[in-house]
Short mmCIF file of C-alpha atoms and ligand atoms in Angstrom, two decimals:
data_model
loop_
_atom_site.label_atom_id
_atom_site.label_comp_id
_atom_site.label_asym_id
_atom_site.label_seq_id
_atom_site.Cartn_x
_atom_site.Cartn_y
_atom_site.Cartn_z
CA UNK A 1 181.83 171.31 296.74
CA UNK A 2 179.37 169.24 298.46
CA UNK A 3 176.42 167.43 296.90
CA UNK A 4 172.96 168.12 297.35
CA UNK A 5 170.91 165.94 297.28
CA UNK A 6 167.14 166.17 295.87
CA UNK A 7 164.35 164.16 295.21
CA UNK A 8 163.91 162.33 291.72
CA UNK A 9 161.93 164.45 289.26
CA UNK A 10 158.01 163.84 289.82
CA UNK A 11 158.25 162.54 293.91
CA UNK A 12 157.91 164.43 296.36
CA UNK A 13 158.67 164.13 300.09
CA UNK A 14 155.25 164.22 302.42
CA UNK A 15 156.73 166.62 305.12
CA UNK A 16 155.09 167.05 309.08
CA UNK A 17 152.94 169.28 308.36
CA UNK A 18 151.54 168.14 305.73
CA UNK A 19 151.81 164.01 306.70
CA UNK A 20 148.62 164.42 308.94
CA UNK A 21 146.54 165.69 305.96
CA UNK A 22 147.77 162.69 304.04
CA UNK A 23 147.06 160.27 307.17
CA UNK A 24 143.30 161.63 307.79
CA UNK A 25 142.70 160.82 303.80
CA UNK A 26 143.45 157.67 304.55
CA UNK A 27 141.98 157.00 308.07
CA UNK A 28 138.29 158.11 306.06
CA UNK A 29 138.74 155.55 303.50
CA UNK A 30 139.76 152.74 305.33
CA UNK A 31 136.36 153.49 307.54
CA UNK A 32 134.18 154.27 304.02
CA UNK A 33 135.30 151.49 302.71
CA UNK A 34 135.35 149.11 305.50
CA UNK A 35 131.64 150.20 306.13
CA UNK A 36 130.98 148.91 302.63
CA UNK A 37 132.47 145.27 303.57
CA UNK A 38 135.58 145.92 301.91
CA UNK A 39 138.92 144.48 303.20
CA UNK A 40 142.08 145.78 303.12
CA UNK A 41 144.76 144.49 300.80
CA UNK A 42 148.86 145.12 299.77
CA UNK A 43 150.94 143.67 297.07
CA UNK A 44 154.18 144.10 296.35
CA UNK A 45 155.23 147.55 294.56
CA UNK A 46 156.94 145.41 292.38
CA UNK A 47 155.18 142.83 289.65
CA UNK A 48 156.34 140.81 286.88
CA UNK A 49 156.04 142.97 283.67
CA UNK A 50 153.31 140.80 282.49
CA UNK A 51 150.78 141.47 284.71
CA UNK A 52 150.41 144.76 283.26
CA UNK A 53 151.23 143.93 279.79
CA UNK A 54 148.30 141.14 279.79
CA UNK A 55 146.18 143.12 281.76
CA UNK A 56 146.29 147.06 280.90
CA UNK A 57 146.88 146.13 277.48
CA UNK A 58 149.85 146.41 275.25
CA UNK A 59 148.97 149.15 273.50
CA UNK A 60 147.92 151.51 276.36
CA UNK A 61 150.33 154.62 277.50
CA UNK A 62 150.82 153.36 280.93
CA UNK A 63 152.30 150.04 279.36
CA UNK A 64 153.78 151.59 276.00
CA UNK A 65 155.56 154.97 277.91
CA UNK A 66 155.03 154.84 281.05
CA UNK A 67 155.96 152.01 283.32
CA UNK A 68 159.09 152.01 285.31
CA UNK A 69 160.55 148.60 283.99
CA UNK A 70 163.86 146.83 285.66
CA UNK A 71 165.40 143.35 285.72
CA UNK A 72 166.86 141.40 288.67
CA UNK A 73 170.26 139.99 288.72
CA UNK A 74 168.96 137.17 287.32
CA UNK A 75 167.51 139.10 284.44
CA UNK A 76 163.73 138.43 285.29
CA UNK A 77 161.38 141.63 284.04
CA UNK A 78 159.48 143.41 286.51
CA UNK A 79 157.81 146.75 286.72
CA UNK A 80 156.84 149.45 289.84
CA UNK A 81 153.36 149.30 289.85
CA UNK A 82 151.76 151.38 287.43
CA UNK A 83 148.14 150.78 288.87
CA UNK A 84 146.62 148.61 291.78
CA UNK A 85 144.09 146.52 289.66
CA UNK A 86 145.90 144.37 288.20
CA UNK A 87 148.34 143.44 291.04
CA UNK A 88 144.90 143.00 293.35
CA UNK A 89 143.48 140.24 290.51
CA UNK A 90 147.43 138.15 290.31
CA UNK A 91 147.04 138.29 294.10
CA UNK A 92 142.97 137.03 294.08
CA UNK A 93 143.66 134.32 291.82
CA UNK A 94 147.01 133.33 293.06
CA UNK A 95 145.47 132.99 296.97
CA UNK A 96 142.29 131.86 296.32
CA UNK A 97 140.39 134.65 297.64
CA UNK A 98 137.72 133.94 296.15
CA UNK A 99 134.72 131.24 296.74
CA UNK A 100 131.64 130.25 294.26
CA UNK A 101 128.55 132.42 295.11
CA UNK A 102 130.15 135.16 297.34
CA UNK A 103 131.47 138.32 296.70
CA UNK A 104 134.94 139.71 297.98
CA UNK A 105 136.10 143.20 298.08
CA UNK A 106 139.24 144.41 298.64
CA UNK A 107 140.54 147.93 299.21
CA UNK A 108 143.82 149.02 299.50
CA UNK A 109 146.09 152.35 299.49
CA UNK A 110 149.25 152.33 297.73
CA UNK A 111 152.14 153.89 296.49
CA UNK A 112 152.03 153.98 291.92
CA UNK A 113 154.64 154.65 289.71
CA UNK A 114 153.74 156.21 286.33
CA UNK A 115 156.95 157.26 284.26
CA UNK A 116 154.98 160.56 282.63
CA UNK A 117 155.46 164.32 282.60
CA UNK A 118 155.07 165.41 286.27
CA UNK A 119 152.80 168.61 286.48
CA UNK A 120 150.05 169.60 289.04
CA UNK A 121 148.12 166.68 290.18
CA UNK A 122 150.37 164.05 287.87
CA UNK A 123 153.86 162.68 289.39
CA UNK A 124 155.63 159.41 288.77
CA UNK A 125 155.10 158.48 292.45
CA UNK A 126 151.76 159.06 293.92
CA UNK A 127 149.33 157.20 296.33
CA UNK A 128 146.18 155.99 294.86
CA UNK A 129 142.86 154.17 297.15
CA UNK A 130 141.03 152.30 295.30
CA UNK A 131 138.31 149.64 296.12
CA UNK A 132 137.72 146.11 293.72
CA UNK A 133 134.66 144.03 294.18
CA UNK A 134 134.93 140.70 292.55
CA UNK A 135 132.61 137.67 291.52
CA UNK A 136 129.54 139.09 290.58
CA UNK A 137 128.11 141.16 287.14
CA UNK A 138 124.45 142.62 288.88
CA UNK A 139 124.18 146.12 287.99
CA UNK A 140 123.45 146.96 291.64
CA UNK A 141 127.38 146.58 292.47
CA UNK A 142 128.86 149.36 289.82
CA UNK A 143 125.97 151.44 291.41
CA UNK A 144 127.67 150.43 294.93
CA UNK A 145 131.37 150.82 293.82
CA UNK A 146 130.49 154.58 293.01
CA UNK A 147 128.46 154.97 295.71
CA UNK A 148 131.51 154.08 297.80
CA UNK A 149 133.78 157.01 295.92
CA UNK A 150 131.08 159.13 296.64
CA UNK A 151 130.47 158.44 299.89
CA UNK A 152 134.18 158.89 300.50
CA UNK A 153 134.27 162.52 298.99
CA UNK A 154 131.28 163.79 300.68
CA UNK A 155 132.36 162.54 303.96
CA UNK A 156 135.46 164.42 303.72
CA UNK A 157 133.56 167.40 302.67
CA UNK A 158 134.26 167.91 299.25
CA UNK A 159 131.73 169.69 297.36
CA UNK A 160 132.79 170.81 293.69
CA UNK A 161 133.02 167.47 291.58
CA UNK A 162 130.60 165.55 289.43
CA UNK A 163 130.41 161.80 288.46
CA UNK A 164 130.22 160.83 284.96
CA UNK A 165 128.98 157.34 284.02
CA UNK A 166 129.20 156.11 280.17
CA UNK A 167 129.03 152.37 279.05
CA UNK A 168 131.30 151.41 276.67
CA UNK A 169 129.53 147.97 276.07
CA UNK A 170 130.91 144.09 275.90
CA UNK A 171 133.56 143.02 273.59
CA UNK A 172 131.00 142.58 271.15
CA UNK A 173 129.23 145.73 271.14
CA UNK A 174 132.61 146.92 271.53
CA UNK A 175 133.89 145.59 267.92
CA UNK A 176 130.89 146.85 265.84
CA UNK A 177 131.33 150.43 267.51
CA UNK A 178 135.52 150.33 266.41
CA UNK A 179 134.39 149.89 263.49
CA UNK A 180 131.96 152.95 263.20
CA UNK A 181 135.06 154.73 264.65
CA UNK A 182 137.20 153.99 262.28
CA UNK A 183 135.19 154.97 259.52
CA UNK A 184 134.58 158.01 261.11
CA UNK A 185 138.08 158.73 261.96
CA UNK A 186 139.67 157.72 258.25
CA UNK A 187 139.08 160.58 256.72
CA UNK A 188 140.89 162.16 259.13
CA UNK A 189 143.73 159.80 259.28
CA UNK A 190 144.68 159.27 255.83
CA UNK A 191 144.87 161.88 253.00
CA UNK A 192 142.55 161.28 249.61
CA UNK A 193 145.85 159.71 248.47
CA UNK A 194 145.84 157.19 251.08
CA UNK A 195 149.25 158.46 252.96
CA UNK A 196 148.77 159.64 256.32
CA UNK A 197 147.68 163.07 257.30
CA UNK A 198 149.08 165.41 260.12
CA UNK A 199 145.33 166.08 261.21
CA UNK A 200 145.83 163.86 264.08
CA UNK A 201 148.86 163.47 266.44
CA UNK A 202 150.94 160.55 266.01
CA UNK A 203 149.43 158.69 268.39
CA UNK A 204 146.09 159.12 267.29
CA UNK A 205 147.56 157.28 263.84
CA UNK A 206 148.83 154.41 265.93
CA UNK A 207 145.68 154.11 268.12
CA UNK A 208 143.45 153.86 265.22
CA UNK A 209 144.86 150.68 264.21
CA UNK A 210 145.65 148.97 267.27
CA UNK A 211 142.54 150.66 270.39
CA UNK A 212 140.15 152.70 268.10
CA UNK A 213 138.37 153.91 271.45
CA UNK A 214 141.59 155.47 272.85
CA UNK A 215 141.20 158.33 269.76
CA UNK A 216 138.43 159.46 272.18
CA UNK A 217 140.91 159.60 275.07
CA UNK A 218 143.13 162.05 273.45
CA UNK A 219 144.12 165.34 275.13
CA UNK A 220 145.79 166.85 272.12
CA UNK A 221 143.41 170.10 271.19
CA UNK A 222 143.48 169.06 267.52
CA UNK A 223 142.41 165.43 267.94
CA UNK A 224 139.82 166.62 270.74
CA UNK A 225 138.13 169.02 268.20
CA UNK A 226 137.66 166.24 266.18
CA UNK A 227 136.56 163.41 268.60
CA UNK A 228 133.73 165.69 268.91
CA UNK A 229 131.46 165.00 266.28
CA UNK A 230 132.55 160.94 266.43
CA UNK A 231 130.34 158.34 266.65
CA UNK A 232 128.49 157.79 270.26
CA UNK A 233 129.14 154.63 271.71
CA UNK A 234 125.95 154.73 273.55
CA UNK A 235 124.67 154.37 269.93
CA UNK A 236 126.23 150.60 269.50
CA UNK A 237 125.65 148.95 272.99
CA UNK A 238 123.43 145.68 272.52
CA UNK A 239 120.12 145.02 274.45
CA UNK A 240 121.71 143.15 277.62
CA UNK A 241 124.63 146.00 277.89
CA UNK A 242 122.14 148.85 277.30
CA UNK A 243 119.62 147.02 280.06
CA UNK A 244 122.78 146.71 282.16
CA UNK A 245 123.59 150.62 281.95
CA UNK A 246 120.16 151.68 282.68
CA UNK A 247 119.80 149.30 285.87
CA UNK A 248 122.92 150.98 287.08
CA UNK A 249 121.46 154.20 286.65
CA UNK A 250 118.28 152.82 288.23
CA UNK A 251 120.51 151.69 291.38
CA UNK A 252 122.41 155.34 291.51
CA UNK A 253 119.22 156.98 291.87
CA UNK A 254 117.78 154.70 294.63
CA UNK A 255 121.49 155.02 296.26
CA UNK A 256 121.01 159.09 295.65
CA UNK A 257 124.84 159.71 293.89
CA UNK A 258 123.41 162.32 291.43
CA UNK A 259 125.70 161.28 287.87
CA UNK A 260 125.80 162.83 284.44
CA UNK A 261 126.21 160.31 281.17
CA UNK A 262 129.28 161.46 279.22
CA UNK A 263 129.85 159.07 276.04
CA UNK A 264 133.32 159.87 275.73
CA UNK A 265 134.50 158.45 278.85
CA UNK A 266 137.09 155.27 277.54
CA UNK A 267 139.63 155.16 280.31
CA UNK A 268 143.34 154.49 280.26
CA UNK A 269 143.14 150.60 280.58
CA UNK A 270 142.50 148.14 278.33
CA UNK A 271 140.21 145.64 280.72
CA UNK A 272 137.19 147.88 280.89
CA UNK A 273 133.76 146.00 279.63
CA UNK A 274 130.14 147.90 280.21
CA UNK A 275 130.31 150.15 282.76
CA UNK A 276 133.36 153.16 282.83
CA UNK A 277 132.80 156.05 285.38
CA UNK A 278 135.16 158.75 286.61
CA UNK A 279 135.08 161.56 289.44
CA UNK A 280 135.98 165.07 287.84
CA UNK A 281 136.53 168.02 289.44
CA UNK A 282 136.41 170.43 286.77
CA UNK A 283 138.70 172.97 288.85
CA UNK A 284 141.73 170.59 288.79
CA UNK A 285 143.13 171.93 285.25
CA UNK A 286 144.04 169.14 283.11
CA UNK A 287 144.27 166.91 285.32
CA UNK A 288 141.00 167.13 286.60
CA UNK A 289 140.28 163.08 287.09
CA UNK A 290 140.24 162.30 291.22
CA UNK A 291 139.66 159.15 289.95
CA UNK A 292 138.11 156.82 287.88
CA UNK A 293 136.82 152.97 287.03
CA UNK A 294 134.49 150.62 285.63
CA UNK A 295 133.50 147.04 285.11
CA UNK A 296 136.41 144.53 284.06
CA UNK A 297 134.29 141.49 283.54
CA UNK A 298 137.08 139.61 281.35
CA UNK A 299 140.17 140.78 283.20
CA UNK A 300 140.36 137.51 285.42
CA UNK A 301 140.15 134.94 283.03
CA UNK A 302 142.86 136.98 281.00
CA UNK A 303 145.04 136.75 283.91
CA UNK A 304 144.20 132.68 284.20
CA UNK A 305 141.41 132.78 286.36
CA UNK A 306 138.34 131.56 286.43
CA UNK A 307 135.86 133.14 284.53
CA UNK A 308 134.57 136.02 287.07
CA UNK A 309 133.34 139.34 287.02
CA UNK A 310 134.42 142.43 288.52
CA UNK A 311 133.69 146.12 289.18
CA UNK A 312 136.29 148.52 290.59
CA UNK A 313 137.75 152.18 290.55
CA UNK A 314 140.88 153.56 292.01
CA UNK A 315 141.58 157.91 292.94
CA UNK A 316 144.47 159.66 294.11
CA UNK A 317 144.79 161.27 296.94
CA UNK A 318 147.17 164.08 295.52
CA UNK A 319 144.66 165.44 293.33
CA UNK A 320 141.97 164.57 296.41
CA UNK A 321 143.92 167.06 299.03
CA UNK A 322 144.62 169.60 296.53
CA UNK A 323 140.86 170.05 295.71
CA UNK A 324 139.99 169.60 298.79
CA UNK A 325 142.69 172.55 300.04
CA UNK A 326 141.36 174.38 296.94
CA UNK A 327 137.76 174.64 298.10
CA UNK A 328 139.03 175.23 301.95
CA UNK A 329 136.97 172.09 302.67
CA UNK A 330 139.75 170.17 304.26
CA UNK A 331 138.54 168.98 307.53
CA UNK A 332 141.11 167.17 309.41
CA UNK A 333 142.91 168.18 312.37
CA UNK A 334 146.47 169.01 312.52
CA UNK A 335 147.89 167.30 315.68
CA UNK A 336 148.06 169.60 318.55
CA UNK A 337 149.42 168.61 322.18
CA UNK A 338 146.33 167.63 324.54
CA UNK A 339 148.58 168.92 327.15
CA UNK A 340 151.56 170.84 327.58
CA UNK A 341 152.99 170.37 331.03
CA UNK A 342 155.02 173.94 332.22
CA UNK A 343 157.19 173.69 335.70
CA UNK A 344 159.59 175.66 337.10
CA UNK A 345 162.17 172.89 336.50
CA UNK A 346 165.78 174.76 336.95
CA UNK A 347 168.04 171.86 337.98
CA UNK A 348 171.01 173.67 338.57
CA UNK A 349 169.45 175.76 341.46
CA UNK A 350 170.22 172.70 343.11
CA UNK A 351 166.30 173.10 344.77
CA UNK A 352 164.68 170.11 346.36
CA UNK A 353 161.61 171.72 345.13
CA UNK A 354 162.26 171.64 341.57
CA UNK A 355 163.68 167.77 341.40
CA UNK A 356 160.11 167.32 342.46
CA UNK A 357 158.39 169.47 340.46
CA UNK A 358 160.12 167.79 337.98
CA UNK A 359 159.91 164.23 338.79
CA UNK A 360 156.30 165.52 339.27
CA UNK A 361 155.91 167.13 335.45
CA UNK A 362 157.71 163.55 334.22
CA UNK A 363 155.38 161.16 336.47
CA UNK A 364 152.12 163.20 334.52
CA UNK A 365 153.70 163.06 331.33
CA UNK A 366 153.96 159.01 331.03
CA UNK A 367 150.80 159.03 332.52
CA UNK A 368 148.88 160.86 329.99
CA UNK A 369 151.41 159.05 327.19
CA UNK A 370 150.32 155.91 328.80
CA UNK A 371 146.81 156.61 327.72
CA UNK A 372 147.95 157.26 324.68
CA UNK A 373 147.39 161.29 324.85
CA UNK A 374 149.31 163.81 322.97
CA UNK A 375 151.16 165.00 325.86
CA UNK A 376 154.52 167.36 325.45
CA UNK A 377 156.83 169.19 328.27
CA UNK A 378 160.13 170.17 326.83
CA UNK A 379 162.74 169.31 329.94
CA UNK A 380 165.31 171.97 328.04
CA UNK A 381 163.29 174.98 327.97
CA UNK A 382 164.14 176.38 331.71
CA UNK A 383 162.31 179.75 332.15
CA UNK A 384 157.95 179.37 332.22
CA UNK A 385 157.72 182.34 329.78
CA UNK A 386 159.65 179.54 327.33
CA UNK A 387 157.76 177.15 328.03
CA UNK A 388 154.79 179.13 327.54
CA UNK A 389 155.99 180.09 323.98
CA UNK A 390 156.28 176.62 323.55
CA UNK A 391 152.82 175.76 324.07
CA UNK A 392 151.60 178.26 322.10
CA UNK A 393 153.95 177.16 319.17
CA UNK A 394 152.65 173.87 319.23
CA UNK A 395 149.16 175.22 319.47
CA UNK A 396 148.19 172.76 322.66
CA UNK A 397 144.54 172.50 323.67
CA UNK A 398 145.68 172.92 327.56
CA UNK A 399 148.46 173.97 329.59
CA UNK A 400 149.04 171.59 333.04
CA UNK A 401 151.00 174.25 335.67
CA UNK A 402 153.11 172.64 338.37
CA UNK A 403 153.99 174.94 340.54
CA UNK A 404 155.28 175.69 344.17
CA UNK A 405 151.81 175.79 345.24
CA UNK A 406 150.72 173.02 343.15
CA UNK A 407 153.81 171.30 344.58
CA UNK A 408 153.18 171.83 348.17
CA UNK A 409 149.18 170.65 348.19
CA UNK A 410 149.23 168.29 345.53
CA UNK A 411 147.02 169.60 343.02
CA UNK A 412 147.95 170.66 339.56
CA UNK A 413 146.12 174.11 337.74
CA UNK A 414 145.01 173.18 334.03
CA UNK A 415 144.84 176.24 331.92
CA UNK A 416 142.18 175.83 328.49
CA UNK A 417 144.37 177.98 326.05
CA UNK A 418 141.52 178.58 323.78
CA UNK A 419 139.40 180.23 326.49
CA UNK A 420 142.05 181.24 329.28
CA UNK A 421 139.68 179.89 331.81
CA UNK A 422 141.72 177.90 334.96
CA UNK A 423 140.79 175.21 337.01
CA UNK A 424 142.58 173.03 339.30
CA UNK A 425 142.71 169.07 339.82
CA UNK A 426 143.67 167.13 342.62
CA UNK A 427 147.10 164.98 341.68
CA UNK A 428 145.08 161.61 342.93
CA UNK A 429 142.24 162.89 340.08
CA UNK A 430 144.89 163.03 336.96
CA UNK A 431 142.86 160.04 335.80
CA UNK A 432 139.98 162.11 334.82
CA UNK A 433 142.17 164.43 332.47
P1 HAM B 501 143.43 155.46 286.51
O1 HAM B 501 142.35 156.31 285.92
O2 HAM B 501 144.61 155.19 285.66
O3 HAM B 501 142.73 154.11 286.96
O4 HAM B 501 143.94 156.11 287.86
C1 HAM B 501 143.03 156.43 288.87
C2 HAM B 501 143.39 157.78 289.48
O5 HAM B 501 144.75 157.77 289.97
C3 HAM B 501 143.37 158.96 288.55
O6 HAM B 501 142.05 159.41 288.34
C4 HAM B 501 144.18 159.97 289.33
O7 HAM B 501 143.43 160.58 290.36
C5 HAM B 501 145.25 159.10 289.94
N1 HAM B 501 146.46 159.16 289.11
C6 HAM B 501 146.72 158.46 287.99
N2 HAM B 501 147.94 158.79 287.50
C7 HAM B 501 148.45 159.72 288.34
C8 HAM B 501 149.68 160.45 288.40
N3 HAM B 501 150.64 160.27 287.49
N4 HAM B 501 149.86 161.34 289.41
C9 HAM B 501 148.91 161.51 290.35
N5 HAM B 501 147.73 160.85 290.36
C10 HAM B 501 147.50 159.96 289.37
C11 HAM B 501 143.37 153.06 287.53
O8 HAM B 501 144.48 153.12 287.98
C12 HAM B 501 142.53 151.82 287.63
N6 HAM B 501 143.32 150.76 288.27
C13 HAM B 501 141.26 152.11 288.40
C14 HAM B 501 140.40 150.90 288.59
C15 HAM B 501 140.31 150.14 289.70
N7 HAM B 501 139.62 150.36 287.69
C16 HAM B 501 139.03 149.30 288.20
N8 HAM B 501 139.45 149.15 289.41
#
């Protein structure tokens, strides 16, 4: 019997008529994001497993469960890319990119592998944008990095999704508030008789000891219901990362990206310092993030850099077009033939008249092709009432008619398919089609 073939579990295969959709997604960010100074950027898919390990952190999901880890034939450890961030900071530090007292920003759209249960909006392949700006810590630049995602969404048209901002503080704010979490969360954890309760999932027991934060994170019912009444860590932040929030509030509302606080936001990644946002649409199901980010002020010295600060956030476009199909707001264009050239072109009449009609139909087409204009004529489809149907198939904007009175006084009749209306244009005027 023969084989057949599919693709792995959690990929999929970005078909015509759906690659344009895909292809305007990207053509808007590259211009959002180039309008906001950034640059584009690609790294390899591939990484050496440390640059995730050092960088995500060790205990997170993505590095724990989910990353897609190989060795060479000479048995060095690498991993797909689980996420652009890190990859983006190996490549900054490694190349230089940046220089004392300036600011560089990179974007970049990219293909991420996440070994995790694939279900709407989540696969183990899938195409992320993102946007990092590096070397400075003023509050003004989180403000700007959302204010690019946002600018991004409306421009595409998307209307139902919200923006919710939280700090979750410096490393030292950040210890004193894991440890009001884990007092909170103990009772919870452990029974009276100090073994460990079922209250929580298993993870939740294994995040308590090693990312106390991440208990917030959790999208089992159980340890949600009980993340509710925890400890705020708005609550803990000291003066400079509470002054820091505010002024990035203060900068949202100049910029006009209208944002709700949410203290539970803690993000997947380990690098996060002060300032965490993430874009929800609250339509999406469970997997409502279109994307998220934050500050990473430490990240780059982790990863043997110089000491410099950063701001970045990263979405995917899967759970972008299927909100944006959701809401019917999807604006782009699917590619339709600027002109479909019909002529009588039956070769085997053996006609003088139809060689040239023909040679005629192929001069125009590599003309407007040479101009770089969708332009189709289909040499196999004989009859005009099939090359009619063709035209209409492929939904073009105008039909060009060669015919024997086209033919015999040069002039070709353009036909507007959307109003029926019929004109005619000189052969020596093609250039003004
Ligand atoms: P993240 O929250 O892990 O952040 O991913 C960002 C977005 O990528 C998610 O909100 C979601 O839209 C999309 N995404 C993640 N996993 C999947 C999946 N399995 N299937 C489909 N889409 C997915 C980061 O990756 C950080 N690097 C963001 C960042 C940049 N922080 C600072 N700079």
């Amino acid at each position: 019997m023969a084989v057949k073939y599919t693709v792995p579990r959690g990929t999929q295969d970005i078909l015509p008529k759906d690659s344009y959709k895909w292809e305007y997604m990207e053509m808007v960010f590259r211009k959002v994001a180039k309008s906001y100074g950034y640059q584009e950027i690609n790294t390899p898919v591939f990484e050496q497993t440390e640059v995730f390990e050092r960088s995500a952190g060790d205990s997170t999901d993505i590095v724990q469960k989910e990353m897609y880890r190989f060795q060479d034939k000479k048995g060095r450890n690498f991993a797909l890319r689980p996420e652009g961030t890190a990859p983006v900071i190996r490549s900054y530090i490694e190349n230089n990119l940046g220089s004392e007292g300036h600011i560089t920003k990179l974007f970049y759209i990219e293909a991420m592998f996440r070994y995790d249960r694939p279900q709407s909006g989540r696969s183990r392949q899938f195409s992320q944008f993102g946007c990092e700006c590096i070397g400075t810590n003023h509050p003004y630049y989180d403000a700007e990095n959302i204010t690019v995602f946002w600018t991004y969404l409306k421009t595409l048209g998307l209307k139902n999704f919200v923006v919710e901002i939280n700090s979750i503080g410096c490393s030292e704010c950040s210890e004193t508030y894991n440890t009001a979490l884990k007092d909170y969360f103990k009772k919870f954890i452990f029974l009276p008789n100090n073994e460990i309760s079922d209250l929580v999932c298993p993870d939740c027991q294994t995040r308590y000891d090693k990312n106390p934060k991440r208990l917030l994170d959790c999208k089992i019912p159980k340890c949600k219901e009980i993340s509710k009444e925890a400890p705020s860590m708005l609550d803990y932040l000291d003066d400079k990362c509470k002054t820091h929030f505010s002024e990035v509030q203060k900068y949202l509302d100049i910029l006009k990206v209208p944002y709700v606080i949410n203290p539970k936001i803690v993000r997947g990644l380990d690098y996060y310092t002060q300032t965490a946002f993430e874009f929800i649409n609250y339509n999406l199901g469970s997997q409502n993030a279109l994307g998220g980010g934050g500050r990473y002020d430490g990240l780059i010295k982790q990863m043997g850099g110089k000491d410099t600060p950063a701001v970045g956030f990263a979405g995917g476009f899967s759970r972008l077009l299927l909100s944006l199909i959701n809401e019917n707001s999807f604006q782009g264009d699917c590619p339709r033939p600027k002109y479909y050239i019909v002529c009588a072109n039956d070769s085997s009449a053996n006609d003088e008249n139809v060689s040239s009609k023909l040679t005629k139909a192929l001069e125009l087409l590599i003309f407007l092709r040479n101009k770089g204009i969708y332009a189709e004529f289909d040499i196999e489809k004989i009859s005009l009432k099939a090359q009619l149907k063709n035209a209409n198939r492929l939904k073009a904007h105008h039909v060009i008619i060669i015919g024997e009175e086209e033919l015999a006084k040069n002039y070709l009749t353009l036909k507007n398919m959307n109003t029926g209306e019929q004109t005619t244009l000189d052969f020596d005027k093609i250039d003004e089609l």
